[in-house]
């Protein structure tokens, strides 16, 4: 069985992430979305909230699982038998950062964890989680950026601040 992990912060999940999830789920028999529980960052959504949002967004894709992980991706991948990490590339500006992560993971895993890039659909090439947060913080329209059910959850975070 060909399986892969799609790691990320997903804070918040965007339609660009969801597009990558759907396309990777078509390529692999099983895709795990790995939500990073990063204690160094103060996220908009807790890791539990992000896992629940991803589960809701992917509930109709039968071969997608959602889990959280902390620590090094290579350790989580080794423990769970993943040899491919999927990442999305929006533009050349992503490439340097993504190449660095991919090569670091290859080195840390002694070659056991490879990275597969899917180029984002042009429709979503401008989307980023940080952009969505900035727009939402000023009450702007995020309806073209995130799944419909997530919109009010994001605004609520800013209204409660
Ligand atoms: O959505 P993001 O924040 O761009 O995802 C970054 C992520 C989660 C893929 C990356 O930061 C990661 O894998 N972090 C876990 C810690 C780790 O393994 N670091 C070494 C590789 S840089």
PDB file of C-alpha atoms and ligand atoms in Angstrom:
ATOM      1  CA  UNK A   1       0.000   0.000   0.000  1.00  0.00           C
ATOM      2  CA  UNK A   2       1.361   3.405  -0.994  1.00  0.00           C
ATOM      3  CA  UNK A   3       0.929   5.875   1.819  1.00  0.00           C
ATOM      4  CA  UNK A   4       2.124   9.414   2.471  1.00  0.00           C
ATOM      5  CA  UNK A   5       1.981  12.177   5.027  1.00  0.00           C
ATOM      6  CA  UNK A   6       1.043  15.774   4.294  1.00  0.00           C
ATOM      7  CA  UNK A   7       2.487  17.754   7.212  1.00  0.00           C
ATOM      8  CA  UNK A   8       1.717  21.351   8.047  1.00  0.00           C
ATOM      9  CA  UNK A   9       0.441  23.876  10.540  1.00  0.00           C
ATOM     10  CA  UNK A  10      -2.938  24.354   8.813  1.00  0.00           C
ATOM     11  CA  UNK A  11      -3.605  27.451  10.940  1.00  0.00           C
ATOM     12  CA  UNK A  12      -6.066  27.915   9.415  1.00  0.00           C
ATOM     13  CA  UNK A  13      -6.842  25.316   6.737  1.00  0.00           C
ATOM     14  CA  UNK A  14      -7.203  27.028   3.339  1.00  0.00           C
ATOM     15  CA  UNK A  15      -8.805  25.917   0.078  1.00  0.00           C
ATOM     16  CA  UNK A  16      -5.247  25.617  -1.256  1.00  0.00           C
ATOM     17  CA  UNK A  17      -4.416  23.014   1.411  1.00  0.00           C
ATOM     18  CA  UNK A  18      -7.652  21.196   0.660  1.00  0.00           C
ATOM     19  CA  UNK A  19      -6.829  21.078  -3.050  1.00  0.00           C
ATOM     20  CA  UNK A  20      -3.433  19.505  -2.281  1.00  0.00           C
ATOM     21  CA  UNK A  21      -5.112  16.984   0.077  1.00  0.00           C
ATOM     22  CA  UNK A  22      -7.632  15.912  -2.594  1.00  0.00           C
ATOM     23  CA  UNK A  23      -4.989  15.534  -5.288  1.00  0.00           C
ATOM     24  CA  UNK A  24      -2.540  13.658  -3.032  1.00  0.00           C
ATOM     25  CA  UNK A  25      -5.372  11.361  -1.900  1.00  0.00           C
ATOM     26  CA  UNK A  26      -5.915  10.478  -5.583  1.00  0.00           C
ATOM     27  CA  UNK A  27      -2.240   9.529  -5.953  1.00  0.00           C
ATOM     28  CA  UNK A  28      -1.718   7.546  -2.734  1.00  0.00           C
ATOM     29  CA  UNK A  29      -3.745   4.671  -1.284  1.00  0.00           C
ATOM     30  CA  UNK A  30      -3.720   6.391   2.092  1.00  0.00           C
ATOM     31  CA  UNK A  31      -2.917   9.999   2.971  1.00  0.00           C
ATOM     32  CA  UNK A  32      -2.381  11.193   6.524  1.00  0.00           C
ATOM     33  CA  UNK A  33      -2.665  14.891   7.175  1.00  0.00           C
ATOM     34  CA  UNK A  34      -0.166  15.567   9.968  1.00  0.00           C
ATOM     35  CA  UNK A  35      -1.051  18.658  11.972  1.00  0.00           C
ATOM     36  CA  UNK A  36       1.998  20.106  13.714  1.00  0.00           C
ATOM     37  CA  UNK A  37       1.557  20.714  17.429  1.00  0.00           C
ATOM     38  CA  UNK A  38       4.204  23.417  17.713  1.00  0.00           C
ATOM     39  CA  UNK A  39       4.578  24.767  21.224  1.00  0.00           C
ATOM     40  CA  UNK A  40       6.925  27.511  20.010  1.00  0.00           C
ATOM     41  CA  UNK A  41       4.108  29.231  18.112  1.00  0.00           C
ATOM     42  CA  UNK A  42       0.862  30.676  19.429  1.00  0.00           C
ATOM     43  CA  UNK A  43      -1.623  29.443  16.859  1.00  0.00           C
ATOM     44  CA  UNK A  44      -5.021  30.913  16.065  1.00  0.00           C
ATOM     45  CA  UNK A  45      -6.591  27.458  16.511  1.00  0.00           C
ATOM     46  CA  UNK A  46      -5.440  24.867  19.040  1.00  0.00           C
ATOM     47  CA  UNK A  47      -4.102  21.650  17.583  1.00  0.00           C
ATOM     48  CA  UNK A  48      -7.334  19.862  18.599  1.00  0.00           C
ATOM     49  CA  UNK A  49      -9.404  22.499  16.783  1.00  0.00           C
ATOM     50  CA  UNK A  50      -7.229  22.194  13.667  1.00  0.00           C
ATOM     51  CA  UNK A  51      -7.517  18.406  13.673  1.00  0.00           C
ATOM     52  CA  UNK A  52     -11.315  18.675  13.999  1.00  0.00           C
ATOM     53  CA  UNK A  53     -11.515  21.253  11.185  1.00  0.00           C
ATOM     54  CA  UNK A  54      -9.448  18.999   8.917  1.00  0.00           C
ATOM     55  CA  UNK A  55     -11.574  15.967   9.818  1.00  0.00           C
ATOM     56  CA  UNK A  56     -14.736  17.875   8.935  1.00  0.00           C
ATOM     57  CA  UNK A  57     -13.233  19.171   5.657  1.00  0.00           C
ATOM     58  CA  UNK A  58     -12.059  15.691   4.578  1.00  0.00           C
ATOM     59  CA  UNK A  59     -14.942  13.579   5.920  1.00  0.00           C
ATOM     60  CA  UNK A  60     -15.997  12.545   2.387  1.00  0.00           C
ATOM     61  CA  UNK A  61     -12.498  11.443   1.294  1.00  0.00           C
ATOM     62  CA  UNK A  62     -12.310   7.864   2.512  1.00  0.00           C
ATOM     63  CA  UNK A  63      -8.525   7.386   2.313  1.00  0.00           C
ATOM     64  CA  UNK A  64      -7.604  10.518   4.301  1.00  0.00           C
ATOM     65  CA  UNK A  65      -6.730  10.340   7.998  1.00  0.00           C
ATOM     66  CA  UNK A  66      -5.979  13.321  10.209  1.00  0.00           C
ATOM     67  CA  UNK A  67      -3.534  13.185  13.099  1.00  0.00           C
ATOM     68  CA  UNK A  68      -1.433  15.590  15.119  1.00  0.00           C
ATOM     69  CA  UNK A  69       2.267  15.234  15.692  1.00  0.00           C
ATOM     70  CA  UNK A  70       4.941  17.032  17.654  1.00  0.00           C
ATOM     71  CA  UNK A  71       8.698  16.937  17.437  1.00  0.00           C
ATOM     72  CA  UNK A  72      10.560  16.076  14.271  1.00  0.00           C
ATOM     73  CA  UNK A  73       8.616  14.997  11.202  1.00  0.00           C
ATOM     74  CA  UNK A  74      11.258  12.375  10.410  1.00  0.00           C
ATOM     75  CA  UNK A  75      10.700  10.706  13.817  1.00  0.00           C
ATOM     76  CA  UNK A  76       6.938  10.664  13.371  1.00  0.00           C
ATOM     77  CA  UNK A  77       7.369   9.324   9.826  1.00  0.00           C
ATOM     78  CA  UNK A  78       9.719   6.554  10.955  1.00  0.00           C
ATOM     79  CA  UNK A  79       7.409   5.481  13.811  1.00  0.00           C
ATOM     80  CA  UNK A  80       4.439   5.295  11.451  1.00  0.00           C
ATOM     81  CA  UNK A  81       6.083   3.946   8.296  1.00  0.00           C
ATOM     82  CA  UNK A  82       5.826   7.002   6.020  1.00  0.00           C
ATOM     83  CA  UNK A  83       8.473   7.360   3.327  1.00  0.00           C
ATOM     84  CA  UNK A  84       6.892  10.235   1.400  1.00  0.00           C
ATOM     85  CA  UNK A  85       6.051  13.719   2.645  1.00  0.00           C
ATOM     86  CA  UNK A  86       3.755  15.762   0.411  1.00  0.00           C
ATOM     87  CA  UNK A  87       4.051  19.545   0.242  1.00  0.00           C
ATOM     88  CA  UNK A  88       2.401  22.157  -1.944  1.00  0.00           C
ATOM     89  CA  UNK A  89       4.378  24.697  -3.955  1.00  0.00           C
ATOM     90  CA  UNK A  90       2.611  27.925  -4.826  1.00  0.00           C
ATOM     91  CA  UNK A  91       5.334  30.030  -6.393  1.00  0.00           C
ATOM     92  CA  UNK A  92       9.089  30.293  -6.714  1.00  0.00           C
ATOM     93  CA  UNK A  93       9.106  32.114  -3.359  1.00  0.00           C
ATOM     94  CA  UNK A  94       8.038  28.856  -1.652  1.00  0.00           C
ATOM     95  CA  UNK A  95      10.768  26.870  -3.330  1.00  0.00           C
ATOM     96  CA  UNK A  96      13.772  27.934  -1.256  1.00  0.00           C
ATOM     97  CA  UNK A  97      11.999  27.234   2.061  1.00  0.00           C
ATOM     98  CA  UNK A  98      10.539  23.953   0.836  1.00  0.00           C
ATOM     99  CA  UNK A  99      13.817  22.748  -0.672  1.00  0.00           C
ATOM    100  CA  UNK A 100      15.532  23.415   2.653  1.00  0.00           C
ATOM    101  CA  UNK A 101      12.903  21.424   4.596  1.00  0.00           C
ATOM    102  CA  UNK A 102      12.999  18.573   2.059  1.00  0.00           C
ATOM    103  CA  UNK A 103      16.779  18.313   2.126  1.00  0.00           C
ATOM    104  CA  UNK A 104      16.898  18.586   5.929  1.00  0.00           C
ATOM    105  CA  UNK A 105      14.389  15.766   6.243  1.00  0.00           C
ATOM    106  CA  UNK A 106      16.319  13.649   3.758  1.00  0.00           C
ATOM    107  CA  UNK A 107      19.496  14.168   5.790  1.00  0.00           C
ATOM    108  CA  UNK A 108      17.838  13.611   9.192  1.00  0.00           C
ATOM    109  CA  UNK A 109      16.163  10.411   7.990  1.00  0.00           C
ATOM    110  CA  UNK A 110      19.312   9.097   6.250  1.00  0.00           C
ATOM    111  CA  UNK A 111      17.382   9.095   2.982  1.00  0.00           C
ATOM    112  CA  UNK A 112      14.284   7.341   4.302  1.00  0.00           C
ATOM    113  CA  UNK A 113      11.888  10.302   3.948  1.00  0.00           C
ATOM    114  CA  UNK A 114      11.447  11.797   0.504  1.00  0.00           C
ATOM    115  CA  UNK A 115       9.377  14.868  -0.350  1.00  0.00           C
ATOM    116  CA  UNK A 116       6.905  15.056  -3.212  1.00  0.00           C
ATOM    117  CA  UNK A 117       5.797  18.501  -4.348  1.00  0.00           C
ATOM    118  CA  UNK A 118       2.437  19.223  -5.888  1.00  0.00           C
ATOM    119  CA  UNK A 119       2.176  22.609  -7.544  1.00  0.00           C
ATOM    120  CA  UNK A 120      -0.844  24.495  -6.316  1.00  0.00           C
ATOM    121  CA  UNK A 121      -3.715  25.166  -8.651  1.00  0.00           C
ATOM    122  CA  UNK A 122      -3.403  28.710 -10.075  1.00  0.00           C
ATOM    123  CA  UNK A 123      -6.791  29.436  -8.533  1.00  0.00           C
ATOM    124  CA  UNK A 124      -5.191  29.097  -5.080  1.00  0.00           C
ATOM    125  CA  UNK A 125      -1.654  30.294  -5.798  1.00  0.00           C
ATOM    126  CA  UNK A 126      -2.171  33.579  -3.895  1.00  0.00           C
ATOM    127  CA  UNK A 127      -3.610  31.915  -0.771  1.00  0.00           C
ATOM    128  CA  UNK A 128      -1.751  31.613   2.508  1.00  0.00           C
ATOM    129  CA  UNK A 129      -2.795  30.952   6.088  1.00  0.00           C
ATOM    130  CA  UNK A 130      -1.060  34.125   7.241  1.00  0.00           C
ATOM    131  CA  UNK A 131      -2.873  36.140   4.543  1.00  0.00           C
ATOM    132  CA  UNK A 132      -6.221  34.690   5.632  1.00  0.00           C
ATOM    133  CA  UNK A 133      -5.479  35.637   9.253  1.00  0.00           C
ATOM    134  CA  UNK A 134      -4.564  39.184   8.313  1.00  0.00           C
ATOM    135  CA  UNK A 135      -7.686  39.662   6.184  1.00  0.00           C
ATOM    136  CA  UNK A 136      -9.911  38.163   8.911  1.00  0.00           C
ATOM    137  CA  UNK A 137      -8.311  40.305  11.617  1.00  0.00           C
ATOM    138  CA  UNK A 138      -9.550  43.389   9.745  1.00  0.00           C
ATOM    139  CA  UNK A 139     -12.966  41.868   9.081  1.00  0.00           C
ATOM    140  CA  UNK A 140     -12.266  41.341   5.362  1.00  0.00           C
ATOM    141  CA  UNK A 141     -13.858  38.757   3.084  1.00  0.00           C
ATOM    142  CA  UNK A 142     -12.270  35.304   3.414  1.00  0.00           C
ATOM    143  CA  UNK A 143     -15.060  33.384   1.683  1.00  0.00           C
ATOM    144  CA  UNK A 144     -12.873  32.637  -1.357  1.00  0.00           C
ATOM    145  CA  UNK A 145     -10.015  31.429   0.833  1.00  0.00           C
ATOM    146  CA  UNK A 146     -11.331  28.788   3.252  1.00  0.00           C
ATOM    147  CA  UNK A 147     -14.079  26.138   3.409  1.00  0.00           C
ATOM    148  CA  UNK A 148     -17.495  27.698   4.136  1.00  0.00           C
ATOM    149  CA  UNK A 149     -17.930  26.019   7.542  1.00  0.00           C
ATOM    150  CA  UNK A 150     -14.623  27.481   8.755  1.00  0.00           C
ATOM    151  CA  UNK A 151     -15.378  31.155   7.995  1.00  0.00           C
ATOM    152  CA  UNK A 152     -17.282  32.010  11.174  1.00  0.00           C
ATOM    153  CA  UNK A 153     -14.894  29.938  13.296  1.00  0.00           C
ATOM    154  CA  UNK A 154     -12.051  32.193  12.101  1.00  0.00           C
ATOM    155  CA  UNK A 155     -13.940  35.466  12.602  1.00  0.00           C
ATOM    156  CA  UNK A 156     -14.983  34.285  16.087  1.00  0.00           C
ATOM    157  CA  UNK A 157     -11.334  34.015  17.091  1.00  0.00           C
ATOM    158  CA  UNK A 158     -10.806  37.708  16.290  1.00  0.00           C
ATOM    159  CA  UNK A 159     -14.111  38.855  17.790  1.00  0.00           C
ATOM    160  CA  UNK A 160     -13.160  37.195  21.070  1.00  0.00           C
ATOM    161  CA  UNK A 161      -9.857  39.067  21.278  1.00  0.00           C
TER     162      UNK A 161
HETATM  163  O1  LIG B   1       2.456  24.673   7.221  1.00  0.00           O
HETATM  164  P1  LIG B   1       3.891  24.947   7.585  1.00  0.00           P
HETATM  165  O2  LIG B   1       3.977  25.692   8.904  1.00  0.00           O
HETATM  166  O3  LIG B   1       4.650  25.621   6.475  1.00  0.00           O
HETATM  167  O4  LIG B   1       4.566  23.486   7.797  1.00  0.00           O
HETATM  168  C1  LIG B   1       5.923  23.356   8.195  1.00  0.00           C
HETATM  169  C2  LIG B   1       6.206  21.915   8.659  1.00  0.00           C
HETATM  170  C3  LIG B   1       5.183  21.491   9.688  1.00  0.00           C
HETATM  171  C4  LIG B   1       6.143  20.978   7.489  1.00  0.00           C
HETATM  172  C5  LIG B   1       7.637  21.881   9.248  1.00  0.00           C
HETATM  173  O5  LIG B   1       7.838  22.989  10.093  1.00  0.00           O
HETATM  174  C6  LIG B   1       7.891  20.625  10.080  1.00  0.00           C
HETATM  175  O6  LIG B   1       7.887  19.526   9.573  1.00  0.00           O
HETATM  176  N1  LIG B   1       8.068  20.816  11.399  1.00  0.00           N
HETATM  177  C7  LIG B   1       8.299  19.737  12.338  1.00  0.00           C
HETATM  178  C8  LIG B   1       9.701  19.852  12.954  1.00  0.00           C
HETATM  179  C9  LIG B   1      10.747  19.310  11.980  1.00  0.00           C
HETATM  180  O7  LIG B   1      10.716  18.173  11.570  1.00  0.00           O
HETATM  181  N2  LIG B   1      11.709  20.187  11.618  1.00  0.00           N
HETATM  182  C10 LIG B   1      12.809  19.794  10.742  1.00  0.00           C
HETATM  183  C11 LIG B   1      12.516  20.059   9.281  1.00  0.00           C
HETATM  184  S1  LIG B   1      12.581  21.790   8.949  1.00  0.00           S
END
